mmCIF file with all atom_site columns, C-alpha atoms in Angstrom:
data_model
loop_
_atom_site.group_PDB
_atom_site.id
_atom_site.type_symbol
_atom_site.label_atom_id
_atom_site.label_alt_id
_atom_site.label_comp_id
_atom_site.label_asym_id
_atom_site.label_entity_id
_atom_site.label_seq_id
_atom_site.pdbx_PDB_ins_code
_atom_site.Cartn_x
_atom_site.Cartn_y
_atom_site.Cartn_z
_atom_site.occupancy
_atom_site.B_iso_or_equiv
_atom_site.pdbx_formal_charge
_atom_site.auth_seq_id
_atom_site.auth_comp_id
_atom_site.auth_asym_id
_atom_site.auth_atom_id
_atom_site.pdbx_PDB_model_num
ATOM 1  C CA . UNK T 1 1  ? 28.615 35.171 -7.594 1.00 51.00 ? 1  UNK T CA 1
ATOM 2  C CA . UNK T 1 2  ? 32.035 33.512 -7.869 1.00 55.00 ? 2  UNK T CA 1
ATOM 3  C CA . UNK T 1 3  ? 33.763 36.509 -6.305 1.00 53.00 ? 3  UNK T CA 1
ATOM 4  C CA . UNK T 1 4  ? 31.249 36.534 -3.461 1.00 57.00 ? 4  UNK T CA 1
ATOM 5  C CA . UNK T 1 5  ? 31.899 32.860 -2.767 1.00 55.00 ? 5  UNK T CA 1
ATOM 6  C CA . UNK T 1 6  ? 35.666 33.417 -2.746 1.00 52.00 ? 6  UNK T CA 1
ATOM 7  C CA . UNK T 1 7  ? 35.282 36.302 -0.301 1.00 51.00 ? 7  UNK T CA 1
ATOM 8  C CA . UNK T 1 8  ? 33.242 34.107 2.032  1.00 53.00 ? 8  UNK T CA 1
ATOM 9  C CA . UNK T 1 9  ? 35.931 31.415 1.964  1.00 51.00 ? 9  UNK T CA 1
ATOM 10 C CA . UNK T 1 10 ? 38.716 33.970 2.585  1.00 46.00 ? 10 UNK T CA 1
ATOM 11 C CA . UNK T 1 11 ? 36.872 35.540 5.505  1.00 49.00 ? 11 UNK T CA 1
ATOM 12 C CA . UNK T 1 12 ? 36.100 32.128 6.971  1.00 51.00 ? 12 UNK T CA 1
ATOM 13 C CA . UNK T 1 13 ? 32.785 33.282 8.418  1.00 51.00 ? 13 UNK T CA 1
ATOM 14 C CA . UNK T 1 14 ? 30.799 30.060 8.529  1.00 56.00 ? 14 UNK T CA 1
ATOM 15 C CA . UNK T 1 15 ? 27.699 31.782 9.926  1.00 57.00 ? 15 UNK T CA 1
ATOM 16 C CA . UNK T 1 16 ? 27.757 34.292 7.066  1.00 59.00 ? 16 UNK T CA 1
ATOM 17 C CA . UNK T 1 17 ? 28.380 31.604 4.441  1.00 60.00 ? 17 UNK T CA 1
ATOM 18 C CA . UNK T 1 18 ? 25.482 29.599 5.867  1.00 65.00 ? 18 UNK T CA 1
ATOM 19 C CA . UNK T 1 19 ? 23.207 32.651 5.639  1.00 69.00 ? 19 UNK T CA 1
ATOM 20 C CA . UNK T 1 20 ? 24.084 33.189 1.969  1.00 68.00 ? 20 UNK T CA 1
ATOM 21 C CA . UNK T 1 21 ? 23.886 29.426 1.462  1.00 65.00 ? 21 UNK T CA 1
ATOM 22 C CA . UNK T 1 22 ? 20.273 29.468 2.654  1.00 72.00 ? 22 UNK T CA 1
ATOM 23 C CA . UNK T 1 23 ? 19.457 32.527 0.519  1.00 71.00 ? 23 UNK T CA 1
ATOM 24 C CA . UNK T 1 24 ? 20.748 30.765 -2.599 1.00 65.00 ? 24 UNK T CA 1
ATOM 25 C CA . UNK T 1 25 ? 18.622 27.720 -1.803 1.00 64.00 ? 25 UNK T CA 1
ATOM 26 C CA . UNK T 1 26 ? 15.542 29.941 -1.643 1.00 69.00 ? 26 UNK T CA 1
ATOM 27 C CA . UNK T 1 27 ? 16.477 31.394 -5.035 1.00 65.00 ? 27 UNK T CA 1
ATOM 28 C CA . UNK T 1 28 ? 16.790 27.866 -6.421 1.00 58.00 ? 28 UNK T CA 1
ATOM 29 C CA . UNK T 1 29 ? 20.518 28.116 -7.160 1.00 53.00 ? 29 UNK T CA 1
ATOM 30 C CA . UNK T 1 30 ? 21.318 24.592 -6.033 1.00 53.00 ? 30 UNK T CA 1
ATOM 31 C CA . UNK T 1 31 ? 24.456 24.456 -8.176 1.00 56.00 ? 31 UNK T CA 1
ATOM 32 C CA . UNK T 1 32 ? 25.925 27.438 -6.351 1.00 54.00 ? 32 UNK T CA 1
ATOM 33 C CA . UNK T 1 33 ? 24.955 26.235 -2.877 1.00 50.00 ? 33 UNK T CA 1
ATOM 34 C CA . UNK T 1 34 ? 26.953 23.052 -3.489 1.00 54.00 ? 34 UNK T CA 1
ATOM 35 C CA . UNK T 1 35 ? 29.996 25.044 -4.691 1.00 56.00 ? 35 UNK T CA 1
ATOM 36 C CA . UNK T 1 36 ? 29.931 27.253 -1.595 1.00 56.00 ? 36 UNK T CA 1
ATOM 37 C CA . UNK T 1 37 ? 29.642 24.244 0.726  1.00 54.00 ? 37 UNK T CA 1
ATOM 38 C CA . UNK T 1 38 ? 32.585 22.487 -0.954 1.00 56.00 ? 38 UNK T CA 1
ATOM 39 C CA . UNK T 1 39 ? 34.732 25.641 -0.940 1.00 53.00 ? 39 UNK T CA 1
ATOM 40 C CA . UNK T 1 40 ? 33.948 26.426 2.689  1.00 47.00 ? 40 UNK T CA 1
#
Protein backbone atom coordinates (compact mmCIF):
# COMPACT_ATOMS: atom_id res chain seq x y z
CA UNK A 1 0.00 0.00 0.00
CA UNK A 2 2.90 2.38 0.67
CA UNK A 3 4.29 1.89 -2.83
CA UNK A 4 0.86 2.54 -4.32
CA UNK A 5 0.55 5.78 -2.38
CA UNK A 6 4.01 6.92 -3.52
CA UNK A 7 3.12 6.18 -7.14
CA UNK A 8 -0.03 8.27 -6.84
CA UNK A 9 1.96 11.20 -5.45
CA UNK A 10 4.61 10.89 -8.20
CA UNK A 11 2.01 10.77 -10.95
CA UNK A 12 0.15 13.72 -9.45
CA UNK A 13 -3.23 12.43 -10.61
CA UNK A 14 -5.58 13.95 -8.06
CA UNK A 15 -8.65 12.32 -9.62
CA UNK A 16 -7.00 8.90 -9.39
CA UNK A 17 -5.80 9.49 -5.83
CA UNK A 18 -9.31 10.57 -4.86
CA UNK A 19 -10.75 7.38 -6.37
CA UNK A 20 -8.35 5.20 -4.37
CA UNK A 21 -8.94 7.46 -1.37
CA UNK A 22 -12.66 6.68 -1.52
CA UNK A 23 -12.00 2.95 -2.01
CA UNK A 24 -9.84 2.87 1.13
CA UNK A 25 -12.57 4.62 3.10
CA UNK A 26 -15.03 1.92 2.05
CA UNK A 27 -12.54 -0.72 3.21
CA UNK A 28 -12.26 1.06 6.56
CA UNK A 29 -8.58 1.95 6.17
CA UNK A 30 -8.91 5.41 7.68
CA UNK A 31 -5.23 5.50 8.65
CA UNK A 32 -4.19 5.07 5.03
CA UNK A 33 -6.70 7.57 3.64
CA UNK A 34 -5.18 10.25 5.88
CA UNK A 35 -1.63 9.37 4.74
CA UNK A 36 -2.61 9.61 1.08
CA UNK A 37 -4.33 12.97 1.61
CA UNK A 38 -1.29 14.40 3.42
CA UNK A 39 1.15 13.06 0.80
CA UNK A 40 -0.94 14.33 -2.10
